CSV table of N, CA, C and O in Angstrom, one decimal:
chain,number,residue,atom,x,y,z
A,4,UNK,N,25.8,-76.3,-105.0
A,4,UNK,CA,24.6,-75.5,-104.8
A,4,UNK,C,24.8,-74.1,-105.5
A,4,UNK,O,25.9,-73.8,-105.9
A,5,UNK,N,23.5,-73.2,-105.5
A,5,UNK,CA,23.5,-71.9,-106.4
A,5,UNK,C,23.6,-71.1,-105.1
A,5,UNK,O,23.1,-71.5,-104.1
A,6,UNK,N,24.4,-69.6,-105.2
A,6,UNK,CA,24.5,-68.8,-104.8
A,6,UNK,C,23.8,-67.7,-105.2
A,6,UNK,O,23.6,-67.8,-106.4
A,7,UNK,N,23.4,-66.6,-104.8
A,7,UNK,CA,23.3,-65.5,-105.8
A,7,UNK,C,23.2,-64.2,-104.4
A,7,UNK,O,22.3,-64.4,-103.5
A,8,UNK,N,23.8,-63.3,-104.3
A,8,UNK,CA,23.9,-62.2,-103.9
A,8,UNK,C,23.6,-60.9,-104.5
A,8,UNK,O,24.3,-60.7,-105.5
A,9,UNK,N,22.8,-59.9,-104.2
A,9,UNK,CA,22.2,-59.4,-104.8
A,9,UNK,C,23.5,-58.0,-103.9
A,9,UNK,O,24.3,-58.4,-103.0
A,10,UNK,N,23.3,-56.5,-104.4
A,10,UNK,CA,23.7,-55.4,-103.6
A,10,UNK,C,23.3,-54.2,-104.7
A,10,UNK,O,22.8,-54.2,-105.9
A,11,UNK,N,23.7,-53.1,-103.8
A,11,UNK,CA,23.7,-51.8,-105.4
A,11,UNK,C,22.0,-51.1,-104.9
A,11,UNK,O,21.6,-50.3,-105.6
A,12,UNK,N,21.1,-51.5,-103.5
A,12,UNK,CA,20.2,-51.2,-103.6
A,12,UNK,C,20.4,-50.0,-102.8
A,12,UNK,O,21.5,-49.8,-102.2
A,13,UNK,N,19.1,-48.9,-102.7
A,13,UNK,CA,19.2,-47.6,-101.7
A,13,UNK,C,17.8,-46.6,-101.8
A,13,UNK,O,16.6,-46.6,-102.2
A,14,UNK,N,18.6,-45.7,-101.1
A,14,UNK,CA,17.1,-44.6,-101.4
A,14,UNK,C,17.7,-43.6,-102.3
A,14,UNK,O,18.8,-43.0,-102.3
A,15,UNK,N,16.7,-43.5,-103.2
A,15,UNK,CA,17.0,-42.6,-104.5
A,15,UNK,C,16.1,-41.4,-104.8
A,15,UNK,O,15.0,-41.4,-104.1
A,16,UNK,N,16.2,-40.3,-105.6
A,16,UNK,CA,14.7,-39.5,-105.7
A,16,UNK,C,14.5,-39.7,-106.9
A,16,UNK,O,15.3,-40.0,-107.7
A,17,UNK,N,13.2,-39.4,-107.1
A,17,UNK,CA,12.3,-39.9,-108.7
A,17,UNK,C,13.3,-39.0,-109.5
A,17,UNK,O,13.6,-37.9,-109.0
A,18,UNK,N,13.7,-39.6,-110.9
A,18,UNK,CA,14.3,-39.4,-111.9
A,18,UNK,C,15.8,-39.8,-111.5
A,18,UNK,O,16.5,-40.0,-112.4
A,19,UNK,N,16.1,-40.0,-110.6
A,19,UNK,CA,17.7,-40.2,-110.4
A,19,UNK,C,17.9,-42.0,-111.0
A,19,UNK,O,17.0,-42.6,-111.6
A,20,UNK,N,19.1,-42.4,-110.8
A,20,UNK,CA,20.0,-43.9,-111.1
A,20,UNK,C,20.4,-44.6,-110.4
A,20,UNK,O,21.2,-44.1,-109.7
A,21,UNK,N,20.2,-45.8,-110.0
A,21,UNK,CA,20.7,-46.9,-109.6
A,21,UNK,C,21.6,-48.1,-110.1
A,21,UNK,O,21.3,-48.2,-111.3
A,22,UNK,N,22.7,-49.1,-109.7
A,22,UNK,CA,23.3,-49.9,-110.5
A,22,UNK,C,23.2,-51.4,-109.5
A,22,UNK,O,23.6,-51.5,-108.4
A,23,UNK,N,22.6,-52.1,-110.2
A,23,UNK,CA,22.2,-53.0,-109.2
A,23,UNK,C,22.6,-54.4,-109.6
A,23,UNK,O,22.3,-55.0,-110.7
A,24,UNK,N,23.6,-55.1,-108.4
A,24,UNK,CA,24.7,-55.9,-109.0
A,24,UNK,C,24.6,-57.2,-108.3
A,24,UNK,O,24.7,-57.2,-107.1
A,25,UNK,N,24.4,-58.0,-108.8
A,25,UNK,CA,24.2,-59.9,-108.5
A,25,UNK,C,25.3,-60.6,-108.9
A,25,UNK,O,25.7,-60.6,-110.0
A,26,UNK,N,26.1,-61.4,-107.7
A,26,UNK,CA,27.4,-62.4,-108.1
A,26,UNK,C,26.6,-63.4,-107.9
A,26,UNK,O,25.5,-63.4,-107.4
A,27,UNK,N,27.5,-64.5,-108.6
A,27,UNK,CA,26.7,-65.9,-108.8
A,27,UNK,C,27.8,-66.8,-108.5
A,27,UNK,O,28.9,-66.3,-108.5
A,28,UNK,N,27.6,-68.3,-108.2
A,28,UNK,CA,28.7,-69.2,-107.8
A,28,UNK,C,28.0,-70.3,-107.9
A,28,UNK,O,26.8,-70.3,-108.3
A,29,UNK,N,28.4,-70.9,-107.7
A,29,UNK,CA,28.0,-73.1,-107.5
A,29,UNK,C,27.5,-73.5,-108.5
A,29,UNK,O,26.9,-74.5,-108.4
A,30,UNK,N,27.5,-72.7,-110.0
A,30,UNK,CA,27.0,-73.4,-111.5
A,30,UNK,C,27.9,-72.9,-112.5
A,30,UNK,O,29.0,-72.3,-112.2
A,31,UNK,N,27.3,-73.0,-113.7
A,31,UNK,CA,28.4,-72.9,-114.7
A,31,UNK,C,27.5,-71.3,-115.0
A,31,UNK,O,26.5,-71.5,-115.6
A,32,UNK,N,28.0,-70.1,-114.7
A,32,UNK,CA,26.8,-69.4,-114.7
A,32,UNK,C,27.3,-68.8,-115.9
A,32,UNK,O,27.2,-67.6,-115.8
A,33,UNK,N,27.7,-69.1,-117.1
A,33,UNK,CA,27.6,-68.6,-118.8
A,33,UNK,C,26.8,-69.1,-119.4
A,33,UNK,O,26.4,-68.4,-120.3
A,34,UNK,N,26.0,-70.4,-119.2
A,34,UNK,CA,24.9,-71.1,-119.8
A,34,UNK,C,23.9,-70.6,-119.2
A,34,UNK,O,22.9,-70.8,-119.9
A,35,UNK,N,23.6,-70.0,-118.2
A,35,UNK,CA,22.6,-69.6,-117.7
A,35,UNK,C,21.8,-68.7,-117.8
A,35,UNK,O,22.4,-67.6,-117.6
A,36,UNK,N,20.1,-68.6,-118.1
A,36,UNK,CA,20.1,-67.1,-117.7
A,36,UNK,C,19.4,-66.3,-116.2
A,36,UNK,O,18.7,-66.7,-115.3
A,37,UNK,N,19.9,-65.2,-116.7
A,37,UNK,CA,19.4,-64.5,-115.6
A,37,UNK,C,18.6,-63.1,-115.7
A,37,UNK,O,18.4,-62.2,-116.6
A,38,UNK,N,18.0,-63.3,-114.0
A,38,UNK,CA,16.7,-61.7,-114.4
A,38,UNK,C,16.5,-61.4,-113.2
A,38,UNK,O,16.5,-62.2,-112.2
A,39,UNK,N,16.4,-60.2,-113.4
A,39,UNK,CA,15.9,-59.6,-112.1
A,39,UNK,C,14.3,-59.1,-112.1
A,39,UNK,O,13.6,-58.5,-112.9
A,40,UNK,N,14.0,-59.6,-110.5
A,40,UNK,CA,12.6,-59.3,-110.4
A,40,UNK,C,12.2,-58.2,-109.0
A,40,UNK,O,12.9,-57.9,-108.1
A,41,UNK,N,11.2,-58.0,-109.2
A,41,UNK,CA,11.0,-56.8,-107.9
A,41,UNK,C,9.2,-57.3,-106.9
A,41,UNK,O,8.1,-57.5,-107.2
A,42,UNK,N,9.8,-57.3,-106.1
A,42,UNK,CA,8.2,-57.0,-105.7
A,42,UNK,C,7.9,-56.0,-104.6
A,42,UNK,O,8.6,-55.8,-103.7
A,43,UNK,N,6.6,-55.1,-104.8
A,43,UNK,CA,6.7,-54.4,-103.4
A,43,UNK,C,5.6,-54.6,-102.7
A,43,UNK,O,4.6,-55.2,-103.2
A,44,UNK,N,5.7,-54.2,-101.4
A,44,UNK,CA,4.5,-54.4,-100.5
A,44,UNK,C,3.0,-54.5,-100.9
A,44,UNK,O,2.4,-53.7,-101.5
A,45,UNK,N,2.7,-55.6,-100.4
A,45,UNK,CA,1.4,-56.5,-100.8
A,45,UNK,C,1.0,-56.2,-102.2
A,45,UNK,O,0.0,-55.7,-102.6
A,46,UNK,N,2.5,-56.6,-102.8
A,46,UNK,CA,2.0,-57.0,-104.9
A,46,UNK,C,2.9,-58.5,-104.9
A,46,UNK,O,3.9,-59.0,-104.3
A,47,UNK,N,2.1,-58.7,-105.8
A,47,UNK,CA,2.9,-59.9,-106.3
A,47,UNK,C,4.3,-59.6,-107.1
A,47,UNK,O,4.5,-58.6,-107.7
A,48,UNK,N,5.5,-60.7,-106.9
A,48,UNK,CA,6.7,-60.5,-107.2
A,48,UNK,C,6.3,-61.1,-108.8
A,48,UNK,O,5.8,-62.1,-109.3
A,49,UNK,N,7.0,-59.6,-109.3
A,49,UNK,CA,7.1,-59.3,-111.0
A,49,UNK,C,8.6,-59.2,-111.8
A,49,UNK,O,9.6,-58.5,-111.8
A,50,UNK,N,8.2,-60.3,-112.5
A,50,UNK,CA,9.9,-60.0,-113.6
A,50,UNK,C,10.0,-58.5,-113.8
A,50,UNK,O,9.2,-57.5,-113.5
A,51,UNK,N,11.5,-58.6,-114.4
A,51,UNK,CA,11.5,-57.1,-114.6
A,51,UNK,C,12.6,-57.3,-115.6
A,51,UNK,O,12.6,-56.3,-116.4
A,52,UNK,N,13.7,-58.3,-115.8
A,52,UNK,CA,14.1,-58.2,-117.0
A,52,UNK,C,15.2,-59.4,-116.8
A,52,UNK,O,15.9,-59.7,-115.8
A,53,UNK,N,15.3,-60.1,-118.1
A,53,UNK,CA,16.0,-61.5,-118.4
A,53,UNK,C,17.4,-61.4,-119.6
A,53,UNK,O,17.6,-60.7,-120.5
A,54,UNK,N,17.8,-62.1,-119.2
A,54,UNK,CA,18.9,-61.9,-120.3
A,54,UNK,C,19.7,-62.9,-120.3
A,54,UNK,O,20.0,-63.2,-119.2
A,55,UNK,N,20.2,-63.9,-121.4
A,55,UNK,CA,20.4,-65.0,-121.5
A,55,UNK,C,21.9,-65.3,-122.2
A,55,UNK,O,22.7,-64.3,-122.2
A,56,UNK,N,22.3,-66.4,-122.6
A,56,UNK,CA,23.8,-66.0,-122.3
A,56,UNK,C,24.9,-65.3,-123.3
A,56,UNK,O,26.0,-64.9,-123.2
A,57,UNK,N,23.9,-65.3,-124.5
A,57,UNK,CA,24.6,-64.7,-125.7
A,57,UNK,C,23.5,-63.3,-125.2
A,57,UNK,O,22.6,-63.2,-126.0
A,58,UNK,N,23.5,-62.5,-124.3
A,58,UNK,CA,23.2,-61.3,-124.4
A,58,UNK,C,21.9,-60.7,-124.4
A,58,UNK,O,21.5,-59.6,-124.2
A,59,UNK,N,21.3,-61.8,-124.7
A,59,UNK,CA,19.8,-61.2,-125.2
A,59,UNK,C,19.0,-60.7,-124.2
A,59,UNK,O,18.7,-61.5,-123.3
A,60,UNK,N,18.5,-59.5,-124.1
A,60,UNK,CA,17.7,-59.6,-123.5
A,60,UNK,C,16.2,-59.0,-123.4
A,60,UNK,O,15.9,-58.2,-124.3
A,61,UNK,N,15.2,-59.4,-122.5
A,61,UNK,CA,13.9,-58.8,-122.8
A,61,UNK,C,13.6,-58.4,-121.3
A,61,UNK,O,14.1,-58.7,-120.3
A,62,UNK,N,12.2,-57.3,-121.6
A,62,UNK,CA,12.0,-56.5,-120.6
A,62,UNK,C,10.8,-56.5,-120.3
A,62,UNK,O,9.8,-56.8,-120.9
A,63,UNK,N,11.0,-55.9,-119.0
A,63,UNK,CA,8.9,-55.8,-119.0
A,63,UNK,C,8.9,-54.2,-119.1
A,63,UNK,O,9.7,-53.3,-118.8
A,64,UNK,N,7.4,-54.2,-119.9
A,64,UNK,CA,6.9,-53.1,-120.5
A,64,UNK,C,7.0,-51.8,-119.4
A,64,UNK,O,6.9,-50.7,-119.8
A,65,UNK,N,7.1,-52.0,-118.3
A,65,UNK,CA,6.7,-51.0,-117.3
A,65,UNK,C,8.6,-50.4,-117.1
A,65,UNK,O,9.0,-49.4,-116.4
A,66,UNK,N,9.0,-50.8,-117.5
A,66,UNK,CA,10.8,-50.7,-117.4
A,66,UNK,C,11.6,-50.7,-118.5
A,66,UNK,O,12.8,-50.6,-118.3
A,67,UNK,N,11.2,-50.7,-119.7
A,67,UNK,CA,11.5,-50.5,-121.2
A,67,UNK,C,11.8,-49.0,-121.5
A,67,UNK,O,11.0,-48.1,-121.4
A,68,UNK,N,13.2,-49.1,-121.9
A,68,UNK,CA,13.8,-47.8,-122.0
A,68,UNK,C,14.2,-46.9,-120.9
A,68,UNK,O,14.5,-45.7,-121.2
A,69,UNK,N,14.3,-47.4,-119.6
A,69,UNK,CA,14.8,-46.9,-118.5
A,69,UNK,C,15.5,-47.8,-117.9
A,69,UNK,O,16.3,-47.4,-117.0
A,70,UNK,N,15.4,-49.6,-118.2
A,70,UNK,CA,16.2,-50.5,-117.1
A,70,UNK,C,17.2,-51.0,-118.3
A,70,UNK,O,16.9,-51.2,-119.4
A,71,UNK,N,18.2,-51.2,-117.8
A,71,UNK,CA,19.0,-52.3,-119.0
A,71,UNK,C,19.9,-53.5,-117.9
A,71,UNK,O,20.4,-53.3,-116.8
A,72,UNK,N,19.9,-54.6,-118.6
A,72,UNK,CA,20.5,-56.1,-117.8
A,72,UNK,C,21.5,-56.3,-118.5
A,72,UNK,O,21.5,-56.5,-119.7
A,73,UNK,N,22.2,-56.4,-117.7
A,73,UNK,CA,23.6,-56.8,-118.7
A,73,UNK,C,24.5,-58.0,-118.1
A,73,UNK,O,24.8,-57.5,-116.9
A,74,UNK,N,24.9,-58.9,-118.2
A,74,UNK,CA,26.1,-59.9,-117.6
A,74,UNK,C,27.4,-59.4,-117.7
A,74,UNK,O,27.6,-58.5,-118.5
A,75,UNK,N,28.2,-59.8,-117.1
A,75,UNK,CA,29.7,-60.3,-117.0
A,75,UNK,C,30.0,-61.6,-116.7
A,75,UNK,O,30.1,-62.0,-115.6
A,76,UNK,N,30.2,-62.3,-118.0
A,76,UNK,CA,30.3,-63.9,-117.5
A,76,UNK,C,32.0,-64.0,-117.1
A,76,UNK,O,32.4,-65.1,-116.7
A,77,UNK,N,32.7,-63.0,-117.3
A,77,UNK,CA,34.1,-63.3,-116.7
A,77,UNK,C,33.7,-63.5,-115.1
A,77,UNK,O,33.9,-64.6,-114.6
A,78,UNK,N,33.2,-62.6,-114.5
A,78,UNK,CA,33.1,-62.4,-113.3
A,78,UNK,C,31.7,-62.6,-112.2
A,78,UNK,O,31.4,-62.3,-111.1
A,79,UNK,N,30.9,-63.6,-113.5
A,79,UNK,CA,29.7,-64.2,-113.2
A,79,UNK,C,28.7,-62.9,-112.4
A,79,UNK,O,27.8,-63.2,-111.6
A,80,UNK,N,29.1,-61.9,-112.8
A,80,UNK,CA,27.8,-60.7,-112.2
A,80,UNK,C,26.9,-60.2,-113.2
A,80,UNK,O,27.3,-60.0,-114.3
A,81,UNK,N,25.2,-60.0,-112.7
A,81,UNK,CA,24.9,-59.5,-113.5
A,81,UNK,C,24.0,-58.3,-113.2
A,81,UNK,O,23.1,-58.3,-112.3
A,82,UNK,N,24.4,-57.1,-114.1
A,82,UNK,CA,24.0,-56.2,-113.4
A,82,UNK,C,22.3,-55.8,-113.9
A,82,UNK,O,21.6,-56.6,-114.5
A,83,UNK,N,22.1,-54.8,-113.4
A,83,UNK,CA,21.0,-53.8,-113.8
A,83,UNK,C,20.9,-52.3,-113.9
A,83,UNK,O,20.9,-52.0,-112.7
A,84,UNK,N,20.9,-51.5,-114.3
A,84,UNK,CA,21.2,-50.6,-114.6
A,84,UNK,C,20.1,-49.7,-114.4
A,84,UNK,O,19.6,-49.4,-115.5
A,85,UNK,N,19.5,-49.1,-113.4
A,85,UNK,CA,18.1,-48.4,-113.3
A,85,UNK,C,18.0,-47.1,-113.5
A,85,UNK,O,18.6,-46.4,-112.6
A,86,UNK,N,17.4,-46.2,-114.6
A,86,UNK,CA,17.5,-44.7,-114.6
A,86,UNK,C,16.2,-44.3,-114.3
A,86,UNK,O,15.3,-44.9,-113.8
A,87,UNK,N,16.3,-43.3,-114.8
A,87,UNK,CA,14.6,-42.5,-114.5
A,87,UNK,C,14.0,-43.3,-114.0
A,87,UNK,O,13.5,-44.3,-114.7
A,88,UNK,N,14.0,-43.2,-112.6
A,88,UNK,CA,13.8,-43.9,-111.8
A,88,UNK,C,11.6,-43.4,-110.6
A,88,UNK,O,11.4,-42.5,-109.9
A,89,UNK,N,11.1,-43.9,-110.8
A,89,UNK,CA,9.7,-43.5,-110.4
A,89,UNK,C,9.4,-43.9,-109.0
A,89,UNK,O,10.3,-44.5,-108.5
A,90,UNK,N,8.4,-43.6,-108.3
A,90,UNK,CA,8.1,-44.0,-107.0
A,90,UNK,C,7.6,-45.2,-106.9
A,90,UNK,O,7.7,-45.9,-105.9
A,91,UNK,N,7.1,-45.6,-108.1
A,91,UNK,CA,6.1,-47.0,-108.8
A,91,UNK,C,7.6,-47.9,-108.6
A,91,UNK,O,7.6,-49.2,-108.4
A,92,UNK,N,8.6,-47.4,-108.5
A,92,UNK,CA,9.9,-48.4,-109.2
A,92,UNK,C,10.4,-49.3,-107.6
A,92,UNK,O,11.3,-50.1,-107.4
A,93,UNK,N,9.2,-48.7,-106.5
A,93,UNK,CA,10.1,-49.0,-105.1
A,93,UNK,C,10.1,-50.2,-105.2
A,93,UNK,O,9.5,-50.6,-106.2
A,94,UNK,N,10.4,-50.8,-104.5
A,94,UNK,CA,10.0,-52.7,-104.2
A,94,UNK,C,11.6,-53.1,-103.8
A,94,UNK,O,12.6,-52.4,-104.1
A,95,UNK,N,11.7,-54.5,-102.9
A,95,UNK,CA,12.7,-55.0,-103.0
A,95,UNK,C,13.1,-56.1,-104.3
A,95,UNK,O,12.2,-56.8,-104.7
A,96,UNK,N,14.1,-56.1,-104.8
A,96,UNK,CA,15.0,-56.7,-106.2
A,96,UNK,C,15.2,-58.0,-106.0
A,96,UNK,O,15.4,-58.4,-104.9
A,97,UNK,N,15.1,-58.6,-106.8
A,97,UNK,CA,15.7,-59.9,-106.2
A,97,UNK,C,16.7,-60.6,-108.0
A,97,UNK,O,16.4,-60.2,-109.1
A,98,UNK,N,17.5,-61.3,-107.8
A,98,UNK,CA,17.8,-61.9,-109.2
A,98,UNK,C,17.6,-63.4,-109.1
A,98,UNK,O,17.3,-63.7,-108.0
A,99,UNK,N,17.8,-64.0,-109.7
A,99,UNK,CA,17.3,-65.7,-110.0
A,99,UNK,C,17.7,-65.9,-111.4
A,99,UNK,O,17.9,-65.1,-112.3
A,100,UNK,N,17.6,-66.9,-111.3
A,100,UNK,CA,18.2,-68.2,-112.8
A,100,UNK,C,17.7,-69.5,-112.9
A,100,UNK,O,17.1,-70.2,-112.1
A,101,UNK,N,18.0,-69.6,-114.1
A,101,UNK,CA,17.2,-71.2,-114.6
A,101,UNK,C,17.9,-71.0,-116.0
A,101,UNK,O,18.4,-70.1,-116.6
A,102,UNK,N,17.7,-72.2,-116.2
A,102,UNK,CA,18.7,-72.7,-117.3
A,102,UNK,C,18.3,-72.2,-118.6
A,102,UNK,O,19.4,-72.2,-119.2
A,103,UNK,N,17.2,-71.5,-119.6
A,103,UNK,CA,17.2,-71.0,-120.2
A,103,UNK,C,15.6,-69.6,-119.8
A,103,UNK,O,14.7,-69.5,-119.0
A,104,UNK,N,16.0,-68.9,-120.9
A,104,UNK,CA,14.9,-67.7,-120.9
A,104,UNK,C,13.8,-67.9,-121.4
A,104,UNK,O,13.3,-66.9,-122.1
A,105,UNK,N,13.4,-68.5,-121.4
A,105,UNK,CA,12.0,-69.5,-122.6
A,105,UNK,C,10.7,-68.7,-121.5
A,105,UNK,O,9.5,-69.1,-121.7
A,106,UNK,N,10.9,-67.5,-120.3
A,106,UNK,CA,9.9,-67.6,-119.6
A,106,UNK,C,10.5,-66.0,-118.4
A,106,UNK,O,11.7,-65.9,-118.0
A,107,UNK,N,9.8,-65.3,-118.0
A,107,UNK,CA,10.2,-64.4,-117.3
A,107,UNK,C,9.2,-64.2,-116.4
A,107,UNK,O,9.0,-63.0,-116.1
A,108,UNK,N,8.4,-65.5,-115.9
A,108,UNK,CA,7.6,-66.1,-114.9
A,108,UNK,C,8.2,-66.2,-113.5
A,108,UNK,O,8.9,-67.2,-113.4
A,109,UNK,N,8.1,-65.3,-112.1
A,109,UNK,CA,8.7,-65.8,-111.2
A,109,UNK,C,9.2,-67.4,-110.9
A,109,UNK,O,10.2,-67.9,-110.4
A,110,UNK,N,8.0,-67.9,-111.3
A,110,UNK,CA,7.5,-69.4,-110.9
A,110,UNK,C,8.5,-70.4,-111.6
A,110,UNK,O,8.9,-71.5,-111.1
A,111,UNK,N,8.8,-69.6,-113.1
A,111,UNK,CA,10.2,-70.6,-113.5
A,111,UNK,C,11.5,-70.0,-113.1
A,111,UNK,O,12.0,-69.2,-113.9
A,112,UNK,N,12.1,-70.3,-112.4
A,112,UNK,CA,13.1,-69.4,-111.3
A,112,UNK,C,13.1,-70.2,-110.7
A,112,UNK,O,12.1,-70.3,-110.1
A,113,UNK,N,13.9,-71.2,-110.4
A,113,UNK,CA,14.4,-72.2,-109.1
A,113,UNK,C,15.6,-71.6,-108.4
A,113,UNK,O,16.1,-72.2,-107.4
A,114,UNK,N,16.1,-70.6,-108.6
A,114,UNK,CA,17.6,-70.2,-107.6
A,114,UNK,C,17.4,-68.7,-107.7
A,114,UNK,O,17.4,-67.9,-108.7
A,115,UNK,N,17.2,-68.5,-106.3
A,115,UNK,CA,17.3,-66.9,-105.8
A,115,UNK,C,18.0,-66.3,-104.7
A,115,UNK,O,18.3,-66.9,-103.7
A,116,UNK,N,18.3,-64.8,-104.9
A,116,UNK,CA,18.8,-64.3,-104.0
A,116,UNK,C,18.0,-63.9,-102.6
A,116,UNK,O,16.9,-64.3,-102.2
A,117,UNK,N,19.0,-62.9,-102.0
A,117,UNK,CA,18.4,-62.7,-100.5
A,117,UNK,C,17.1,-61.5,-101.0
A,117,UNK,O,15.9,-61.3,-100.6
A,118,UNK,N,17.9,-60.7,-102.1
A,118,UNK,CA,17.0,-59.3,-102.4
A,118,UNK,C,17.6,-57.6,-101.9
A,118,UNK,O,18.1,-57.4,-100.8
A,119,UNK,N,17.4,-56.9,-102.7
A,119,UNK,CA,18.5,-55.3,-102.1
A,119,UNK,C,17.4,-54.7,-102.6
A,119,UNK,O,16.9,-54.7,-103.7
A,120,UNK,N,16.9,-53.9,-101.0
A,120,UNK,CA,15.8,-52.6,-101.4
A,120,UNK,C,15.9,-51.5,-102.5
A,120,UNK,O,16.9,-50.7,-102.5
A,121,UNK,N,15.3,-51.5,-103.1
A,121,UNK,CA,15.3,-49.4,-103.6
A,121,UNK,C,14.1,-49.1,-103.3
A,121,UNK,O,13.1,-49.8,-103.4
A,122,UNK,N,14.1,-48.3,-102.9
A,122,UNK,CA,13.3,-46.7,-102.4
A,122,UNK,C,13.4,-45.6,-103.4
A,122,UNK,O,14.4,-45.0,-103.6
A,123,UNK,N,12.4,-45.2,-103.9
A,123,UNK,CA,12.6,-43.6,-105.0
A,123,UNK,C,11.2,-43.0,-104.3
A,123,UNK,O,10.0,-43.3,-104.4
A,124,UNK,N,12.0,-41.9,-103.6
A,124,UNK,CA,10.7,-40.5,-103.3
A,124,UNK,C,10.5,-39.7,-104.0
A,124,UNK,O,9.7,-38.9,-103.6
């Protein structure tokens, strides 16, 4: 079965950084990709960025030039990297995977984590 643990979440103040870190286990997690998504209170849960296993990756427009996704397939983690950070940016995180990035649709996401808050006042 898929694992995925999410951590790295907190309360931050607008413009400050966060590093937001997902282990993975029970697949072969170098073929895979992965993304992190956010949702906050009564919104729908929104991609926020994917990245696949040679590196690539894509973002959503609201997080371009402030989030970056990056892997470690030695150590199967994959992070996120959050700066200039906004109050728009609160929501709880979540990361998930599916076998390729052809989509950064919650809905194509079969394996998720528990989710790690951020807060930016």
């Amino acid at each position: 079965d898929v694992q995925l643990v999410e951590s790295g979440g907190g309360t931050v103040q607008a413009g400050g950084s966060l590093r937001l870190s997902c282990v993975s286990s029970g697949y072969t997690y170098s073929t895979d990709c992965m993304g992190w998504f956010r949702q906050a209170p009564g919104k729908e849960r929104e991609g926020v960025a994917v990245v696949d296993s040679d590196g690539n990756a894509v973002y959503a427009d609201s997080v371009k030039g402030r989030f970056t996704i990056s892997k470690d397939n030695a150590k199967n983690i994959v992070y996120l990297q959050m700066s200039s950070l906004k109050v728009e940016d609160t929501a709880m995180y979540y990361c998930a995977t599916r076998r390729y990035c052809t989509s950064m649709s919650p809905a194509a996401f079969g394996y998720w984590g528990q989710g790690t808050q951020v807060t930016v006042s």
